[in-house]
Structures are given as C-alpha cells and as structure tokens.
Amino acid sequence: MMKKISSLMLILLFSTSVTMAQRRAKTPLKLLKIVYKLAEAKKYDKLKKFLYNGKVSEKRTGMTGKTMRELLLNGIKNKSKSGDFSYNGQGLKLIIDKYSDRIIPIPQKLRKRLFEGNRDFAQFPDLKTISEQRPQDIYIFDYKSVHILMAKIDKGYQLVFWEGLKRINSKNSSTSESKKSSSKTTDGGGE
C-alpha cells in the first residue's frame, strides 16, 4: 500500500513540475517557438501568459491605456495588419528555423536608448528596472527591419514587442541569402 501511495505521489509531483515548466519559456528562442505554436493554433488564452502585460502610458503613441498584451494579440489575430505588432507566421517560423542565432542580449547602446528617460520602453517601470539591474535578461532580434524585444519576467521570457514580421519571408530571405553568397565570392567580404 505504501509503495502505491509513493508511486502516486511521485507521478503527481512529476506531472505538476512538468505543468509548471510549461508555464514559462526558459529561453528567448523557446518563447518564440511557444508563441508561434499557440498563435498558429489560435490558442489565444494560453498565449496571453507569454505576452508582456505592461500598460502603455506614453501619450505620443496613441495607444495610451492599452496593454502590450492587447496590442500583440490584436496583431496576431488580425493578420492583415502591418507595422508595429503585426504578425506573420511564416516570418516567425523562418526566424525560429533559420535566424535564431540573431537573437542576442540587447547591446548596451540600444538598451540605454530604449530605457532612458520616460519614452519608449522606459514607460514600463518593471522593464526599466530589469534593464538597469539585469540587462542580461533582455534579448532582441533585429534583422531585415524586423525588431523583437523579449524580457525575462517572473523566471520566464515574455514577448514585449515586435514589428515588421511581414517584412521577412522565405522569398526575400532566399533572395538576400543568394545575394550575400555572391557578394562574398566576388568581393571576398561578407556582412
């Protein structure tokens, strides 16, 4: 009887820890994979916990009072939208599969620009604190005019912002990649 109870307790403990681990994205790449999977499956309620929920207070944006989560979800649901918060599953999948090496800790110069004063992301006190005390917990993706900002909040990464996902797709990716290859062979250089 004790053996059965111990086995049940062990199974319960294991399943609880697996469930807890699924609630957080341990790396920025894992975050993007989760966001992609949930967005494509239209599981918006599950997706919410991976989206930063800071409330926009900066008046010049015209988004005052909305949360970043609302803006990101609206962009994911309304795929025809372009610009800030726009979503393109093909572009996100391409980033995950082909350009994940471009997900990097935010450079100090960019971090200072985005988190100084009261503009941009400095309007979010928790993000500003992270940028000052744990800058290694802020990651960016910046390529082909696609910008993604992610931060480690509550022991897991959350998507803070993205723009330009509509600008990257397999068509323009392979064209630019072949141009890069030919420029390397003709001039011996690279990027």
PDB file of N, CA and C in Angstrom, residues 52 115 121 124-132 138 149 151 153 160:
ATOM      1  N   TYR A  52       3.922  40.172 -22.659  1.00  0.00           N
ATOM      2  CA  TYR A  52       4.100  41.187 -21.619  1.00  0.00           C
ATOM      3  C   TYR A  52       2.825  42.011 -21.480  1.00  0.00           C
ATOM      4  N   PHE A 115      15.567  52.536 -22.887  1.00  0.00           N
ATOM      5  CA  PHE A 115      15.129  52.527 -21.487  1.00  0.00           C
ATOM      6  C   PHE A 115      15.501  53.775 -20.696  1.00  0.00           C
ATOM      7  N   PHE A 121      10.380  52.120 -23.964  1.00  0.00           N
ATOM      8  CA  PHE A 121      10.101  51.058 -23.003  1.00  0.00           C
ATOM      9  C   PHE A 121      10.394  51.464 -21.565  1.00  0.00           C
ATOM     10  N   PHE A 124       7.587  51.586 -18.812  1.00  0.00           N
ATOM     11  CA  PHE A 124       7.187  50.410 -18.041  1.00  0.00           C
ATOM     12  C   PHE A 124       8.180  50.232 -16.894  1.00  0.00           C
ATOM     13  N   PRO A 125       7.797  50.578 -15.664  1.00  0.00           N
ATOM     14  CA  PRO A 125       8.738  50.544 -14.536  1.00  0.00           C
ATOM     15  C   PRO A 125       9.432  49.195 -14.338  1.00  0.00           C
ATOM     16  N   ASP A 126       8.702  48.089 -14.508  1.00  0.00           N
ATOM     17  CA  ASP A 126       9.333  46.781 -14.308  1.00  0.00           C
ATOM     18  C   ASP A 126      10.393  46.500 -15.376  1.00  0.00           C
ATOM     19  N   LEU A 127      10.133  46.879 -16.620  1.00  0.00           N
ATOM     20  CA  LEU A 127      11.136  46.687 -17.670  1.00  0.00           C
ATOM     21  C   LEU A 127      12.348  47.587 -17.459  1.00  0.00           C
ATOM     22  N   LYS A 128      12.091  48.808 -17.017  1.00  0.00           N
ATOM     23  CA  LYS A 128      13.195  49.737 -16.754  1.00  0.00           C
ATOM     24  C   LYS A 128      14.098  49.176 -15.651  1.00  0.00           C
ATOM     25  N   THR A 129      13.491  48.621 -14.613  1.00  0.00           N
ATOM     26  CA  THR A 129      14.256  48.011 -13.524  1.00  0.00           C
ATOM     27  C   THR A 129      15.082  46.834 -14.040  1.00  0.00           C
ATOM     28  N   ILE A 130      14.485  45.995 -14.866  1.00  0.00           N
ATOM     29  CA  ILE A 130      15.225  44.862 -15.438  1.00  0.00           C
ATOM     30  C   ILE A 130      16.397  45.379 -16.263  1.00  0.00           C
ATOM     31  N   SER A 131      16.184  46.420 -17.055  1.00  0.00           N
ATOM     32  CA  SER A 131      17.262  46.952 -17.899  1.00  0.00           C
ATOM     33  C   SER A 131      18.409  47.504 -17.063  1.00  0.00           C
ATOM     34  N   GLU A 132      18.098  48.025 -15.894  1.00  0.00           N
ATOM     35  CA  GLU A 132      19.137  48.587 -15.023  1.00  0.00           C
ATOM     36  C   GLU A 132      19.816  47.524 -14.164  1.00  0.00           C
ATOM     37  N   ILE A 138      17.354  40.806 -21.073  1.00  0.00           N
ATOM     38  CA  ILE A 138      16.631  41.432 -22.177  1.00  0.00           C
ATOM     39  C   ILE A 138      17.304  41.014 -23.475  1.00  0.00           C
ATOM     40  N   LEU A 149      11.550  42.355 -29.148  1.00  0.00           N
ATOM     41  CA  LEU A 149      12.090  42.588 -27.812  1.00  0.00           C
ATOM     42  C   LEU A 149      11.458  41.586 -26.860  1.00  0.00           C
ATOM     43  N   ALA A 151      11.879  39.872 -22.705  1.00  0.00           N
ATOM     44  CA  ALA A 151      12.481  40.078 -21.384  1.00  0.00           C
ATOM     45  C   ALA A 151      12.119  38.925 -20.460  1.00  0.00           C
ATOM     46  N   ILE A 153      10.845  37.771 -17.230  1.00  0.00           N
ATOM     47  CA  ILE A 153       9.966  38.312 -16.192  1.00  0.00           C
ATOM     48  C   ILE A 153       9.395  37.123 -15.430  1.00  0.00           C
ATOM     49  N   VAL A 160       7.733  41.204 -25.459  1.00  0.00           N
ATOM     50  CA  VAL A 160       7.385  42.576 -25.099  1.00  0.00           C
ATOM     51  C   VAL A 160       6.851  43.323 -26.315  1.00  0.00           C
TER      52      VAL A 160
END
